[in-house]
Each structure stands twice: as structure tokens, then as C-alpha cells.
Coordinates of C-alpha atoms in Angstrom, one line a residue:
X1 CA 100.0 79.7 95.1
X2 CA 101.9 76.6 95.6
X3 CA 99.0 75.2 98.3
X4 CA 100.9 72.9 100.5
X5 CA 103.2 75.6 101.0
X6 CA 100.7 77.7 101.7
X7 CA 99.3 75.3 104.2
X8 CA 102.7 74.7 106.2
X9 CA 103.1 78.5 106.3
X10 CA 99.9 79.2 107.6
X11 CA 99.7 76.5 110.3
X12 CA 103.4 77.8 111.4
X13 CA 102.4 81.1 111.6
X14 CA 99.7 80.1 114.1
X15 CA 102.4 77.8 116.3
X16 CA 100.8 74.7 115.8
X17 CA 102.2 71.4 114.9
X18 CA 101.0 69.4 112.9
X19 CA 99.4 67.5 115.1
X20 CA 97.7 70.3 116.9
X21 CA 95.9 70.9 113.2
X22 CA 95.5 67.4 112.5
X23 CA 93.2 67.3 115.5
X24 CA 91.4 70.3 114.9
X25 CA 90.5 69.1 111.4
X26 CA 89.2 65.7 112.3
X27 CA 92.1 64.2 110.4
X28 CA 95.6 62.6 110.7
X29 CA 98.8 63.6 111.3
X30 CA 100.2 61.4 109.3
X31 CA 97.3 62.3 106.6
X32 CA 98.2 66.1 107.3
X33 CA 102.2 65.6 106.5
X34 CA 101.0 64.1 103.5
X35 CA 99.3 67.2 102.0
X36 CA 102.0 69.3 103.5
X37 CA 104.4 67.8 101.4
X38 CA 102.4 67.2 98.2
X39 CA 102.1 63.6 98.1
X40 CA 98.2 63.5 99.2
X41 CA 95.8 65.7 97.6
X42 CA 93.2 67.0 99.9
X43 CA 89.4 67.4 98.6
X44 CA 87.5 70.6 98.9
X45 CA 86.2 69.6 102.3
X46 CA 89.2 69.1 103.9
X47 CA 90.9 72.5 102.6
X48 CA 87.7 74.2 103.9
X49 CA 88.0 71.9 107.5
X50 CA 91.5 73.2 107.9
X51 CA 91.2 76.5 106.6
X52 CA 88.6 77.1 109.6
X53 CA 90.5 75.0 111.9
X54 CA 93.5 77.6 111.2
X55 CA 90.9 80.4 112.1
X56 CA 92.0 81.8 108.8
X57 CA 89.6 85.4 107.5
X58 CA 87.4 84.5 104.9
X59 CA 89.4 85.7 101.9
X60 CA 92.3 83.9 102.8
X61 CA 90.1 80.7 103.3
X62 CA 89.1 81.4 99.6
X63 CA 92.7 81.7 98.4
X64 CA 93.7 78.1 100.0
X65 CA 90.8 77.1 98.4
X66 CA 91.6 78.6 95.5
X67 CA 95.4 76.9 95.6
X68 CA 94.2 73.9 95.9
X69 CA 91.8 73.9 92.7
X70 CA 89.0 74.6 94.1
X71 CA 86.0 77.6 93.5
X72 CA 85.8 79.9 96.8
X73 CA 83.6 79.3 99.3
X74 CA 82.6 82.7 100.5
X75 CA 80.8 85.1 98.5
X76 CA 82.3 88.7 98.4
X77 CA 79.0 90.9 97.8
X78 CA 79.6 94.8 97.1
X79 CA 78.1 96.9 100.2
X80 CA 75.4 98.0 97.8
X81 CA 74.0 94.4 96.7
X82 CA 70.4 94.4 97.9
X83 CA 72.3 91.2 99.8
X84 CA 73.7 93.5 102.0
X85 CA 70.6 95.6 102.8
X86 CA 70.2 94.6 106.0
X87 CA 73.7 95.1 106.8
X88 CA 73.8 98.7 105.8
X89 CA 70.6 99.3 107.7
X90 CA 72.4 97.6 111.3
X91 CA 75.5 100.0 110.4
X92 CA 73.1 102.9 110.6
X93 CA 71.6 101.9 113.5
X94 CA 74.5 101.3 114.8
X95 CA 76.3 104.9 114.2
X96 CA 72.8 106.4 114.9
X97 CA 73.6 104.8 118.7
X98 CA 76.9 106.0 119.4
X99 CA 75.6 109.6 119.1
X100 CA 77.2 112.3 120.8
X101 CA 80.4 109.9 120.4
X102 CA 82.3 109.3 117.1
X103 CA 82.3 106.3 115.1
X104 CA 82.9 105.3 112.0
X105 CA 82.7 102.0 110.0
X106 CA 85.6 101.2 107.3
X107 CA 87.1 98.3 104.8
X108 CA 90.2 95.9 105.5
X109 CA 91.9 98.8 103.3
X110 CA 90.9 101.6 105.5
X111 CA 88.5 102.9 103.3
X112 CA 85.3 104.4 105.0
X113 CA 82.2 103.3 104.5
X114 CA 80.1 105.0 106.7
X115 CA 80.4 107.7 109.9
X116 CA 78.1 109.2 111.9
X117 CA 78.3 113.0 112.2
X118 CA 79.5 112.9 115.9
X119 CA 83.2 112.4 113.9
X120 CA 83.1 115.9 112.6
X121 CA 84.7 117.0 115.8
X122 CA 87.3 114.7 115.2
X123 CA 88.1 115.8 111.5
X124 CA 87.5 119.0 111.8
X125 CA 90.2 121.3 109.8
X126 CA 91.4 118.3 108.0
X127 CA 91.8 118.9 104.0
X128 CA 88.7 117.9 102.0
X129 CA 90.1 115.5 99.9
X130 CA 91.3 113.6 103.0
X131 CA 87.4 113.4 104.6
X132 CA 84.0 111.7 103.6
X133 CA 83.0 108.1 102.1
X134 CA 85.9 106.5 100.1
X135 CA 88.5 108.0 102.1
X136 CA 91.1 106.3 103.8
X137 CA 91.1 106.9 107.6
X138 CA 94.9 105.8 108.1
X139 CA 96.2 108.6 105.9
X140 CA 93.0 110.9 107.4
X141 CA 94.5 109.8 110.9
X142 CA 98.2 110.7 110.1
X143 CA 99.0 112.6 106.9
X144 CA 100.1 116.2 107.9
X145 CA 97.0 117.8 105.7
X146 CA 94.5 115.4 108.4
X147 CA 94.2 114.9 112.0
X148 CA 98.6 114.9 112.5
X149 CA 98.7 118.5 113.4
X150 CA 96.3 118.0 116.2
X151 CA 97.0 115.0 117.9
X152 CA 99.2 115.8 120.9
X153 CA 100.3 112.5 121.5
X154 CA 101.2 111.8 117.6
X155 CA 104.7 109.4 117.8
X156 CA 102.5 107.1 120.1
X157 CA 99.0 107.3 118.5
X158 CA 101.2 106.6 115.3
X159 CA 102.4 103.3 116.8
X160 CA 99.1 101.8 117.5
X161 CA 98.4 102.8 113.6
X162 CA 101.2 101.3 112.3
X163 CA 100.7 98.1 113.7
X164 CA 97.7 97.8 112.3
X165 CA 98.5 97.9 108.4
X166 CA 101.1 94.7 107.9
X167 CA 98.4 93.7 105.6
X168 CA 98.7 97.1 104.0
X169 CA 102.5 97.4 103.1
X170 CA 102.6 100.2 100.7
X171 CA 100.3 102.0 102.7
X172 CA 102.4 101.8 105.9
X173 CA 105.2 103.0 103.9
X174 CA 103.7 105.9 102.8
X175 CA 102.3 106.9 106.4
X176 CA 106.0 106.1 108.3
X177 CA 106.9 109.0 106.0
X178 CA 104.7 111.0 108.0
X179 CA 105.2 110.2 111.3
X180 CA 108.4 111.2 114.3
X181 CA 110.6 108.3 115.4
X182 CA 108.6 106.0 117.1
X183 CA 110.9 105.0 120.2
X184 CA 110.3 102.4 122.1
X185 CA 107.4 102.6 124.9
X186 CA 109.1 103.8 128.0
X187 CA 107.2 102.5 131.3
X188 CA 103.6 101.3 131.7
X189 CA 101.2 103.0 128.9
X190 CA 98.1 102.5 131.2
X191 CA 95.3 100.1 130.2
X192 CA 95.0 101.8 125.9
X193 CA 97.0 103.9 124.0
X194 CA 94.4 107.0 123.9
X195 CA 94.6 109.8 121.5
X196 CA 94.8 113.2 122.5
X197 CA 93.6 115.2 120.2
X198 CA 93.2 119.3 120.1
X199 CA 89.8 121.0 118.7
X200 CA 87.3 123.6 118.8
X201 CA 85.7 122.3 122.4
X202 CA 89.3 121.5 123.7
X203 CA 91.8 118.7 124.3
X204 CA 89.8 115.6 123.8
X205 CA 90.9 112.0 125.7
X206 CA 89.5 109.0 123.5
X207 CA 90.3 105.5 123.5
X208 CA 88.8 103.6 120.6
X209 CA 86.9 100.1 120.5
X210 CA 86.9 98.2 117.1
X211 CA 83.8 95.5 116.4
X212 CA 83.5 93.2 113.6
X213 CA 80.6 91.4 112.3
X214 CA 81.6 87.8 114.3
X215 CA 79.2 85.2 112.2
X216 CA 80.1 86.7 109.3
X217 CA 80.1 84.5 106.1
X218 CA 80.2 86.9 103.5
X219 CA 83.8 88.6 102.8
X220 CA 83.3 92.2 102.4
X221 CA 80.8 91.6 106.1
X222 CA 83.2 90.2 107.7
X223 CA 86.4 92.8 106.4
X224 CA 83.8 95.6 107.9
X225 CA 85.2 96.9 111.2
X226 CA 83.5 99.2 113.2
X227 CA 85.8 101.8 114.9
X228 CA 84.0 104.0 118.6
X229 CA 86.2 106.9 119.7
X230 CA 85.0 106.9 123.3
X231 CA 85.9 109.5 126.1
X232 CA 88.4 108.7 128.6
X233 CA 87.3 111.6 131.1
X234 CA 84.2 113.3 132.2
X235 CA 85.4 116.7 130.3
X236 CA 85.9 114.8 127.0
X237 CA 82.2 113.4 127.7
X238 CA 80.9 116.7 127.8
X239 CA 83.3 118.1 124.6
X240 CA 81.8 115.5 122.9
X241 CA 77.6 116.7 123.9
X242 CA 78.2 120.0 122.9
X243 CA 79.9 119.4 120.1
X244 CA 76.7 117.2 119.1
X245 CA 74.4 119.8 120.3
X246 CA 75.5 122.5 118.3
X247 CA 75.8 120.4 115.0
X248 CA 72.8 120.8 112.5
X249 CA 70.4 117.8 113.4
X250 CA 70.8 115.2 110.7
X251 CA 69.5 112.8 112.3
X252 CA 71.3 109.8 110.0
X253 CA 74.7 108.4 110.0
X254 CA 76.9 109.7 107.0
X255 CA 77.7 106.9 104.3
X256 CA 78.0 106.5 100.4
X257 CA 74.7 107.3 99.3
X258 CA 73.7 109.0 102.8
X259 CA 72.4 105.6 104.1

């Protein structure tokens, strides 16, 4: 990676001059011209000053580091380090808490990593192979073999999917394959795109509320998101407690290695 190409792009891409980052960083803009254009060569704490004056996520703070010549800064532990022990037991706790709702927890790839059993109602009659810990919950969401055949309100729910993989490009590919034509939104869509989805206990109304680790300073922490399906109406609410009530009590969230 050519780095002070990688800087200008990245500073562009967030709409700020050059000045705007020059102040952030504590530097010069006469200092930050001169890295953009390769005729100053910044050390490794003014790479990490303006990576986190860009906001930038911590692997691609490592990768301008990296462009630059220097080692990463950020460590990116497995899940299962004993590191990372205290993490998985917050994610349990966590799942444990959303109880009768669904929620699941899953990589920057889409890959889950945990789930409590509340989301059974949600996957329920979806292929095997497309359910459980490794899985990826885009495909799960839209492949015709997974939750497609059930959501009501799929060429909209597929939008708000979509948008989230530009990270993922081979991946979105392969789910626009899937999907209808997604026309343009016509009118106001209300304050969230819900899904609609049909099941055993009835047409459920979620909306769906995404946390992330905020202090993160560990990669694969802060790549975790965790991702609610909430109800949108008293009659999903109540879906959602009998469908908890009449699953076998686990008591514990579902994750590799049942954590």
C-alpha cells in the first residue's frame, strides 16, 4: 500500500481538508501536505495520531501503519484467547438479558459467534447448514434455503442488508443474486426499516438495534457487533414470550463451544 496515497484517500473519504486533519492531529498543514505527497516521512506516532484523528477501525489503523513501515498497533486476539475471557463471559450475559427477544452477536464478515436461543423463532425452517456458530447471518438472512421465504417485506429488508456489506463485495454479489429488484423507497419508511417476518406464533414486527464494543482496543473486540431483533408491537411482544416459554430451558446463550 502506497501510504501517502492511502492517507489522501482516507482523509477525502471523510470530507476533510487538509487542514481539518492537520488540526486534529496536533500537526501542520503544511507538515500534512508534505506526507501526503511523499516528501516528509511521518514516524509511527504521527501515523497512529492521524489514523485516530481520521476515526479509522482498528484494522485499518494497522494497515496505515503497516504502509508506512511500521508493526501494528492493535492486537487481533482469536475469540477463544484466555485474553478474551472476559469478553465472551459479557456476550453471555448479554444474550442471557435479551431473553424472550432475539439477539445474536457476529464478526465484520457476518460470521456468528454467539446467539441466544430466543433466535430460534427467527430461524426456524431455515436449512441446517445455513444455522448455528460459524454461519454467516447475511446469507441466513437472504439466501432462499434461510429466512427469504418468510420475510414479507423481503425487496426492502434486502436493502437495509445490502447496504451493510460494501466491505464485503463478493458477498453482496452473491446475496443480490437472491434478492427482487430493489426500487427505490417510495414515501416516508417510518422511523426503521422493520422486518416482517412469518412463523409458527405469527407475523412478527421487529426492528433491530446493533451495539459494538465502543473502548475497544483489540481488533476482533472491536469488529464484534451485537445485533437485538426487538418487537415493534405489543402482539410481536407476546409472539416473542411464548415462543420463549415453550422452548426447552437452556438457560445459556448458544456460542462456539456453548459458552
Amino acid at each position: 500500500m502506497d501510504f501517502p496515497r492511502a492517507l489522501r484517500e482516507r482523509r477525502i473519504r471523510r470530507h476533510l481538508s487538509q487542514l481539518d486533519l492537520a488540526l486534529r492531529a496536533g500537526t501542520t498543514q503544511r507538515h500534512l501536505s508534505f506526507i501526503e505527497s511523499g516528501r516528509s516521512v511521518p514516524g509511527r506516532n504521527m501515523v497512529v495520531r492521524l489514523a485516530e484523528s481520521l476515526e479509522l477501525p482498528l484494522r485499518e489503523r494497522n494497515d496505515l501503519l503497516l504502509a508506512a513501515g511500521y508493526a501494528p498497533a492493535y492486537p487481533e486476539s482469536p475469540l477463544e484467547d484466555p485474553v478474551l475471557a472476559p469478553v465472551r463471559t459479557a456476550i453471555d450475559h448479554i444474550l442471557r438479558g435479551y431473553r424472550p427477544y432475539p439477539a445474536l452477536v457476529a464478526d465484520r464478515r457476518g460470521d456468528l459467534v454467539a446467539a441466544n436461543t430466543a433466535l430460534d423463532v427467527i430461524t426456524e425452517g431455515a436449512a441446517p447448514e445455513l444455522v448455528g456458530p460459524g454461519t454467516n447471518v447475511y446469507r441466513l438472512a437472504l439466501h432462499p434455503d434461510g429466512l427469504a421465504p418468510r420475510i414479507l417485506n423481503l425487496a426492502e429488508w434486502a436493502r437495509h442488508i445490502l447496504s451493510r456489506l460494501a466491505h464485503l463485495p463478493e458477498l453482496r454479489s452473491e446475496l443480490t443474486a437472491y434478492v427482487p429488484p430493489l426500487e427505490p423507497p417510495a414515501g416516508l419508511l417510518g422511523f426503521a426499516v422493520p422486518l416482517r417476518l412469518r412463523s409458527s406464533y405469527g407475523e412478527l414486527r421487529l426492528m433491530t438495534t446493533v451495539t459494538t464494543f465502543a473502548t475497544a482496543v483489540d481488533v476482533t473486540l472491536a469488529e464484534l457487533k451485537l445485533e437485538a431483533f426487538l418487537p415493534t408491537d405489543p402482539a410481536t411482544a407476546e409472539a416473542l414470550s411464548a415462543a420463549a416459554g415453550s422452548a426447552a430451558p437452556t438457560g445459556a446463550g448458544q456460542a462456539p463451544g456453548n459458552m
